[in-house]
Amino acid sequence: MTRLLITALLLSATCIASLTAAEAPAARMDAFGDALPDSATARLSTLRWRHGAGVLFVAYGGDGKHLLTASQDGTLRLWDADTGREARRFGKEVVAPNILGNNNDGNAWAAFQRSSIIAAALSADGATAASVVQDGTITLWEVASGKQLRQWKGNPQGGVFTIVFTPDGKQLISLGHDQTLRVWATADAKELRTFGAPPANGQRQLYFRGGPGGAIGFSPDGAVVLVPAMEMKNNAWKSVVKRWELATGKEQPDIGGPNNHFQSLAFSNDGKLVVWAGNDGSLVVWDLVKNKEERKMNGAAQRGFATAIAFSPDGTQLATRGWDQSVRVWDVAQGKELRQLAGQQNPQGFNGIFFNNVLSNLAFSPDGKHAACGAGSNTVGQWEVATGKPRGAAGAGHTGPVFTLALAPDGKTALTRTATNILHLWDSAAGKETRSLALPNPCTTAVFSADGQTLFLGNMFDGTLRVWDAKGGKEIRSWKLPIVQNMFGNNNQLIALVPSPDGKLLATRSTDQILRLWEVATGKERRQIVESGSTPNGAFYWSGGFNNAISQRIAFSPDGSLIGILPSEGNLQDSMTGQPLPNDPTIRLWDVATGKSVRRFDEPRAKPVCLVFARDGRTLATGNQDGTVSVWEVASGKERHSFKTGAAGNIFTLLFAPDGKTLVGGGLGGTVGFWDAATGKEVVQWKGHGNAVVALAFATDSPTLISGSLDTTALIWDTTTPLRARAVEPIDLAPAQTDDLWNNLASGDARKAHEALGTLCRAPEKSVALLQNRFKPVPALDGKRLHQLLDDLESEKFPVRHRATLDLEKFGELAEPDLKRVLAAGPPLDARLRLERLLDRLMNAAPLSADDLRAHRALEILESIGTSEARSVLETIAGGAGGARVTVEAKAALQRLAK
């Protein structure tokens, strides 16, 4: 009986466990088998072998089963060499400002200085890793656990170029910016000795080659330290290997080298050979024992010098990484190239230039069968040495930050473009790449049209602009920015571009401080907006970096009638003298049809990074450098409210969601945040990226969002839940309150008016009744009176002309259509000049009256309430004078409500 009971209990427990397992939701995986974050439906590309910034150190563990990498993103990561799955991460993650183009962001730069790794090392047994950051702080790590063992300042005088473990792992050598080598005990971080300081009084000029492209070697017995340097002798630079006894610091005789500059080098494991990479692309094999050149290999095929070199464990083969990002394998004894490792995506455009200067290290596996490399950007590449074939998933998907993206209207197809200048097309539901296309080289700026069908490309170096069929992968047309002559030469670099909502216009911003509007269909320049300086050549802007690669610093209003421009980043200089000019710190709005300035905003309290208009065009929002978001009123140019997002720094990208009531943004920290646009209250924060979110896009016909990150991935999100209609608690208003609120709607204080607007929206019935009684349509013009005034403008009598001008100014915007009609008819010169001056005054950025501001805000309340009663009031207002802005806006509000 007991045995039967136990059996029954066991069977019951098994059934319960099976039921629980069946009911538990299965973890959602991406196409590579890695878990997706909550709320994400797909990941485009892979997490495997990916860092958040350039990879500058690669080394296999002692058994060859794991690979250790270090990156400018501040982390060291341990990877499974077979699968590329991340096993461990340690260090402090940071976003590198020189990748994002935020060189003027002092806070971001300070964080980068503190936390960005510039060199790393791994002990011979693979048990201990070392890293050094910009300020010279050295940290030792236990690889098996990721535990920090100890930390110390590696150079009291400043930074450290290079670090390396001695063969027995008991000591660490650092090469400092002061050209001094220091030997440290790894057990307690005690400084044992210092050597290598250049002689005083300029007796000898010596320059140690440090950084990831340099190397420190040891003699076969590990007793002598070998340090490469450039030495000036007889007015010429010569490559040399300096030598010191490790135990005593006693200097040994130098070993000579090639009589030219070298860019990188590597010592063989037995300490008998060194290979120098010359400026001419050559590889010189030097025998350290005989102190002579063994052979010279021609590396011209790699289109430039080798930025990294590695010997195979047995010293018979050599791997090099070229300026063009190609990795090649050489036979050392014969001096011949054996093969180029396949499947690489070479960075192009500005990211190619940046990542080419990240001197990524190379490494052979302990058995010499595999080679690994920081493959040009955020990616680690791994190959079979004998065949050159890629190993694992390193070549799949993106290999750099995802700066540009779009979704098809139905959200089923995604398009992405990264630092490698490859256009990727994806099945966004499955997270699988369906096609990839190489874009023109170089391409430094790219942006999609609203529907994702067209890609606009820009080359900052020669000013070429291209229009591409994104899905077909074909160029439609191309043209160039005009060349500008100034003290810096004949150039005009492209900074940013953005298409109009209907895709018919393309706005470009360039270093001559001119915003140009181009017809996409013809490539013809339609209009110029001179941002600074009295003439088109009056100012020239040096960006100091590629600071508009990801920022939304230009934005069209939804109807395409206005264009908003954030203040310039970088250095504004007089084009003739090169002297600094003051930057205009304000946000500006310009009329697209006329090129006239229509609004100057209050000076922002926090430096804006990105700009976006609301769906109704009444407000715009800026994501700011301090992690805040500001919401501005377009009609007044004043800040309605601002709120903290929780981001540690820059908000790089910001969108209004399709509901028009929610702001979605991304920035430092890798989160996608949703906030109520009216209140700034957080709706939800989605954590899913391993580094900063730098791009966002919505599908127009589905609740699908795509986010792009420096971590090389894009995520697809279902936004149904965060965009679900949020309940608003209604309130009751006393008559006296409605009077105060009506008055506050006319306030010049945008914050005060915004509070009144929000309160009235929470009392829909009384607010609609209030507006129905007090908000009236604009009366139609007296056509007869208007025509008489227009005739009076041509009177021979000055008093008559002057009185007509003043009366027409009172008509304001209602007179604009007729003034333009008369002007188009070709009146006499004197009349034409008077008409032009009058139109100019009417269309310039004069502050709106209190009544005008109240009318704009009243329309916003009615559209927000959106009931049948509110629509009825809107219809009444829409029946007013045809040329009035209020009439036009009421009609637009009704059209939006009808969708």
Short mmCIF file of C-alpha atoms in Angstrom, two decimals, residues 109-381:
data_model
loop_
_atom_site.label_atom_id
_atom_site.label_comp_id
_atom_site.label_asym_id
_atom_site.label_seq_id
_atom_site.Cartn_x
_atom_site.Cartn_y
_atom_site.Cartn_z
CA TRP A 109 34.20 62.92 -23.28
CA ALA A 110 35.12 62.80 -19.58
CA ALA A 111 33.28 59.49 -19.21
CA PHE A 112 35.06 58.18 -22.27
CA GLN A 113 38.42 59.27 -20.83
CA ARG A 114 37.72 57.43 -17.61
CA SER A 115 36.31 54.20 -18.97
CA SER A 116 37.30 53.58 -22.59
CA ILE A 117 39.88 50.82 -22.90
CA ILE A 118 42.86 51.69 -25.11
CA ALA A 119 44.99 48.57 -24.59
CA ALA A 120 44.69 45.12 -23.02
CA ALA A 121 46.75 42.00 -22.38
CA LEU A 122 46.22 38.34 -21.46
CA SER A 123 48.62 36.23 -19.45
CA ALA A 124 50.15 33.21 -21.18
CA ASP A 125 48.03 30.77 -19.15
CA GLY A 126 44.84 32.72 -19.96
CA ALA A 127 43.95 33.13 -16.30
CA THR A 128 44.51 36.89 -15.89
CA ALA A 129 43.63 39.81 -18.12
CA ALA A 130 44.76 43.41 -17.87
CA SER A 131 43.22 46.55 -19.30
CA VAL A 132 44.21 50.20 -19.32
CA VAL A 133 41.94 53.18 -19.91
CA GLN A 134 42.61 56.68 -21.21
CA ASP A 135 43.79 58.16 -17.91
CA GLY A 136 46.39 55.43 -17.41
CA THR A 137 44.51 53.34 -14.86
CA ILE A 138 45.47 49.66 -15.10
CA THR A 139 43.08 46.93 -13.94
CA LEU A 140 43.75 43.23 -13.48
CA TRP A 141 40.88 40.77 -13.95
CA GLU A 142 40.33 37.13 -13.11
CA VAL A 143 39.14 35.74 -16.44
CA ALA A 144 37.32 32.72 -14.99
CA SER A 145 35.03 34.87 -12.84
CA GLY A 146 35.29 38.36 -14.29
CA LYS A 147 36.31 39.54 -10.82
CA GLN A 148 38.45 42.66 -10.52
CA LEU A 149 41.67 41.69 -8.77
CA ARG A 150 43.39 45.04 -8.35
CA GLN A 151 43.68 48.48 -9.88
CA TRP A 152 46.34 51.16 -9.93
CA LYS A 153 47.60 54.22 -11.77
CA GLY A 154 50.05 53.02 -14.40
CA ASN A 155 51.72 56.35 -15.11
CA PRO A 156 51.83 59.30 -12.69
CA GLN A 157 52.66 61.57 -15.63
CA GLY A 158 49.62 60.68 -17.74
CA GLY A 159 48.35 57.90 -19.95
CA VAL A 160 49.67 54.48 -20.95
CA PHE A 161 50.19 53.30 -24.53
CA THR A 162 50.72 49.57 -24.14
CA ILE A 163 50.64 46.83 -21.50
CA VAL A 164 51.99 43.28 -21.67
CA PHE A 165 52.47 40.38 -19.24
CA THR A 166 55.88 38.83 -18.82
CA PRO A 167 56.01 35.17 -20.01
CA ASP A 168 55.55 33.85 -16.45
CA GLY A 169 52.62 36.20 -15.77
CA LYS A 170 54.16 37.46 -12.53
CA GLN A 171 54.89 40.92 -13.86
CA LEU A 172 53.21 43.46 -16.11
CA ILE A 173 55.06 46.05 -18.20
CA SER A 174 53.44 49.37 -19.12
CA LEU A 175 54.67 51.87 -21.69
CA GLY A 176 53.60 55.39 -20.78
CA HIS A 177 53.04 58.59 -22.71
CA ASP A 178 56.17 59.92 -21.01
CA GLN A 179 58.16 57.31 -23.00
CA THR A 180 58.93 55.40 -19.80
CA LEU A 181 58.50 51.69 -19.15
CA ARG A 182 57.45 50.51 -15.73
CA VAL A 183 57.50 46.97 -14.37
CA TRP A 184 54.75 46.00 -11.93
CA ALA A 185 54.28 42.94 -9.72
CA THR A 186 50.90 41.45 -10.61
CA ALA A 187 50.50 40.02 -7.10
CA ASP A 188 50.29 43.40 -5.38
CA ALA A 189 50.60 46.11 -8.10
CA LYS A 190 53.94 47.20 -6.63
CA GLU A 191 56.21 49.09 -9.02
CA LEU A 192 59.44 47.10 -9.27
CA ARG A 193 61.52 49.30 -11.57
CA THR A 194 61.43 51.95 -14.25
CA PHE A 195 63.53 52.17 -17.39
CA GLY A 196 63.62 53.62 -20.84
CA ALA A 197 63.33 57.34 -20.10
CA PRO A 198 64.92 59.32 -22.98
CA PRO A 199 68.30 60.93 -22.13
CA ALA A 200 68.18 64.56 -21.08
CA ASN A 201 69.40 67.61 -23.02
CA GLY A 202 68.21 66.27 -26.34
CA GLN A 203 71.24 64.00 -26.80
CA ARG A 204 69.09 61.47 -28.56
CA GLN A 205 65.59 61.66 -29.98
CA LEU A 206 63.63 58.52 -29.27
CA TYR A 207 60.00 57.68 -29.86
CA PHE A 208 58.49 54.45 -28.60
CA ARG A 209 55.86 52.94 -30.81
CA GLY A 210 52.92 52.23 -28.51
CA GLY A 211 49.26 51.38 -28.81
CA PRO A 212 47.53 48.26 -30.13
CA GLY A 213 49.57 48.42 -33.36
CA GLY A 214 52.84 48.27 -31.43
CA ALA A 215 54.24 45.39 -29.41
CA ILE A 216 56.62 44.47 -26.61
CA GLY A 217 58.55 41.22 -26.91
CA PHE A 218 60.92 39.09 -24.89
CA SER A 219 64.10 37.14 -25.52
CA PRO A 220 63.73 33.33 -25.75
CA ASP A 221 64.53 32.95 -22.03
CA GLY A 222 62.25 35.85 -21.02
CA ALA A 223 65.12 37.68 -19.37
CA VAL A 224 65.33 40.61 -21.81
CA VAL A 225 62.53 43.00 -22.75
CA LEU A 226 62.33 44.04 -26.41
CA VAL A 227 60.68 47.38 -27.17
CA PRO A 228 60.30 48.84 -30.69
CA ALA A 229 61.05 52.50 -31.24
CA MET A 230 61.82 55.14 -33.81
CA GLU A 231 65.16 56.85 -33.23
CA MET A 232 66.53 60.00 -34.83
CA LYS A 233 70.15 59.59 -35.89
CA ASN A 234 72.01 61.75 -38.39
CA ASN A 235 68.83 63.71 -39.08
CA ALA A 236 66.96 60.58 -40.16
CA TRP A 237 64.52 58.26 -38.44
CA LYS A 238 65.50 54.62 -38.08
CA SER A 239 63.58 51.65 -36.72
CA VAL A 240 65.22 50.13 -33.68
CA VAL A 241 64.57 47.55 -30.96
CA LYS A 242 65.58 48.74 -27.49
CA ARG A 243 66.55 46.07 -24.97
CA TRP A 244 66.65 45.95 -21.17
CA GLU A 245 67.34 43.21 -18.68
CA LEU A 246 64.02 42.61 -16.95
CA ALA A 247 65.53 41.77 -13.57
CA THR A 248 67.91 44.75 -13.33
CA GLY A 249 66.70 47.31 -15.84
CA LYS A 250 70.17 47.40 -17.37
CA GLU A 251 70.12 48.56 -20.98
CA GLN A 252 71.49 46.19 -23.60
CA PRO A 253 72.84 47.08 -27.08
CA ASP A 254 70.18 48.09 -29.59
CA ILE A 255 69.10 45.92 -32.47
CA GLY A 256 68.75 47.85 -35.71
CA GLY A 257 65.86 47.79 -38.12
CA PRO A 258 64.73 49.19 -41.49
CA ASN A 259 65.69 52.74 -42.31
CA ASN A 260 62.13 54.00 -42.48
CA HIS A 261 59.06 54.51 -40.36
CA PHE A 262 57.08 51.49 -39.24
CA GLN A 263 53.37 51.37 -38.45
CA SER A 264 53.04 48.08 -36.61
CA LEU A 265 55.15 45.04 -35.83
CA ALA A 266 55.15 41.64 -34.17
CA PHE A 267 57.73 39.49 -32.39
CA SER A 268 57.80 35.74 -32.90
CA ASN A 269 57.04 33.65 -29.83
CA ASP A 270 60.64 32.46 -29.58
CA GLY A 271 61.94 36.04 -29.65
CA LYS A 272 64.15 35.42 -32.68
CA LEU A 273 62.25 37.34 -35.35
CA VAL A 274 60.44 40.65 -35.67
CA VAL A 275 58.32 41.76 -38.60
CA TRP A 276 58.07 45.47 -39.34
CA ALA A 277 55.20 46.94 -41.38
CA GLY A 278 56.49 49.90 -43.36
CA ASN A 279 54.61 52.94 -44.61
CA ASP A 280 55.00 51.62 -48.17
CA GLY A 281 53.00 48.47 -47.39
CA SER A 282 56.08 46.25 -47.20
CA LEU A 283 56.69 43.64 -44.52
CA VAL A 284 60.31 43.29 -43.42
CA VAL A 285 61.33 40.11 -41.57
CA TRP A 286 64.29 40.90 -39.28
CA ASP A 287 66.48 38.34 -37.55
CA LEU A 288 67.01 39.58 -34.00
CA VAL A 289 69.88 37.19 -33.33
CA LYS A 290 71.87 38.09 -36.48
CA ASN A 291 70.59 41.68 -36.45
CA LYS A 292 69.88 41.73 -40.16
CA GLU A 293 67.05 41.65 -42.67
CA GLU A 294 65.99 38.14 -43.64
CA ARG A 295 63.51 39.00 -46.37
CA LYS A 296 61.01 41.58 -47.54
CA MET A 297 57.41 40.86 -48.51
CA ASN A 298 55.31 43.12 -50.69
CA GLY A 299 52.06 44.02 -48.96
CA ALA A 300 50.85 46.45 -51.61
CA ALA A 301 47.82 44.26 -52.33
CA GLN A 302 46.31 45.28 -49.00
CA ARG A 303 46.14 48.88 -50.22
CA GLY A 304 48.27 50.43 -47.51
CA PHE A 305 50.37 49.40 -44.57
CA ALA A 306 49.49 46.60 -42.17
CA THR A 307 47.77 47.94 -39.07
CA ALA A 308 48.26 44.72 -37.10
CA ILE A 309 50.51 41.66 -37.36
CA ALA A 310 50.60 38.27 -35.60
CA PHE A 311 52.91 35.24 -35.78
CA SER A 312 51.49 31.73 -35.69
CA PRO A 313 52.53 29.78 -32.57
CA ASP A 314 55.21 27.83 -34.49
CA GLY A 315 56.47 30.99 -36.23
CA THR A 316 56.02 29.59 -39.76
CA GLN A 317 53.09 31.83 -40.73
CA LEU A 318 52.19 35.43 -40.37
CA ALA A 319 48.80 37.16 -40.40
CA THR A 320 48.39 40.83 -41.27
CA ARG A 321 45.45 43.18 -41.19
CA GLY A 322 45.65 45.85 -43.87
CA TRP A 323 44.50 49.42 -44.04
CA ASP A 324 41.66 48.16 -46.23
CA GLN A 325 40.59 45.79 -43.41
CA SER A 326 41.71 42.67 -45.31
CA VAL A 327 43.33 39.88 -43.28
CA ARG A 328 46.02 37.91 -45.12
CA VAL A 329 48.16 34.90 -44.26
CA TRP A 330 51.85 34.72 -45.27
CA ASP A 331 54.52 32.03 -45.37
CA VAL A 332 57.39 33.47 -43.32
CA ALA A 333 60.17 31.30 -44.77
CA GLN A 334 59.24 31.91 -48.41
CA GLY A 335 57.93 35.46 -47.97
CA LYS A 336 54.80 34.69 -49.98
CA GLU A 337 51.15 35.46 -49.43
CA LEU A 338 49.21 32.22 -48.95
CA ARG A 339 45.63 33.50 -48.92
CA GLN A 340 43.25 36.26 -47.97
CA LEU A 341 40.71 35.35 -45.34
CA ALA A 342 37.22 35.49 -46.81
CA GLY A 343 33.80 36.84 -45.88
CA GLN A 344 34.79 40.28 -44.63
CA GLN A 345 32.75 43.43 -44.89
CA ASN A 346 35.19 46.28 -45.20
CA PRO A 347 33.98 49.49 -43.57
CA GLN A 348 33.56 52.40 -45.95
CA GLY A 349 32.83 56.08 -45.63
CA PHE A 350 33.56 57.85 -42.37
CA ASN A 351 33.31 54.70 -40.27
CA GLY A 352 35.88 53.05 -42.47
CA ILE A 353 38.25 55.90 -41.77
CA PHE A 354 37.60 55.79 -38.05
CA PHE A 355 37.86 52.05 -37.66
CA ASN A 356 40.93 51.83 -39.84
CA ASN A 357 42.66 53.82 -37.14
CA VAL A 358 41.53 51.40 -34.44
CA LEU A 359 44.59 49.18 -34.78
CA SER A 360 42.79 45.92 -34.13
CA ASN A 361 44.98 43.12 -32.92
CA LEU A 362 45.27 39.72 -34.53
CA ALA A 363 45.66 36.37 -32.83
CA PHE A 364 46.26 32.74 -33.77
CA SER A 365 44.69 29.95 -31.77
CA PRO A 366 47.20 27.90 -29.72
CA ASP A 367 47.09 25.09 -32.30
CA GLY A 368 47.51 27.56 -35.17
CA LYS A 369 44.38 26.32 -36.96
CA HIS A 370 42.31 29.46 -36.49
CA ALA A 371 42.90 33.19 -36.59
CA ALA A 372 40.80 35.95 -35.05
CA CYS A 373 40.74 39.68 -35.59
CA GLY A 374 38.84 42.75 -34.53
CA ALA A 375 37.31 42.92 -37.99
CA GLY A 376 37.25 46.60 -38.69
CA SER A 377 34.47 47.83 -36.46
CA ASN A 378 32.48 46.33 -33.58
CA THR A 379 32.89 42.77 -34.78
CA VAL A 380 35.29 39.94 -34.09
CA GLY A 381 36.07 37.83 -37.13
#
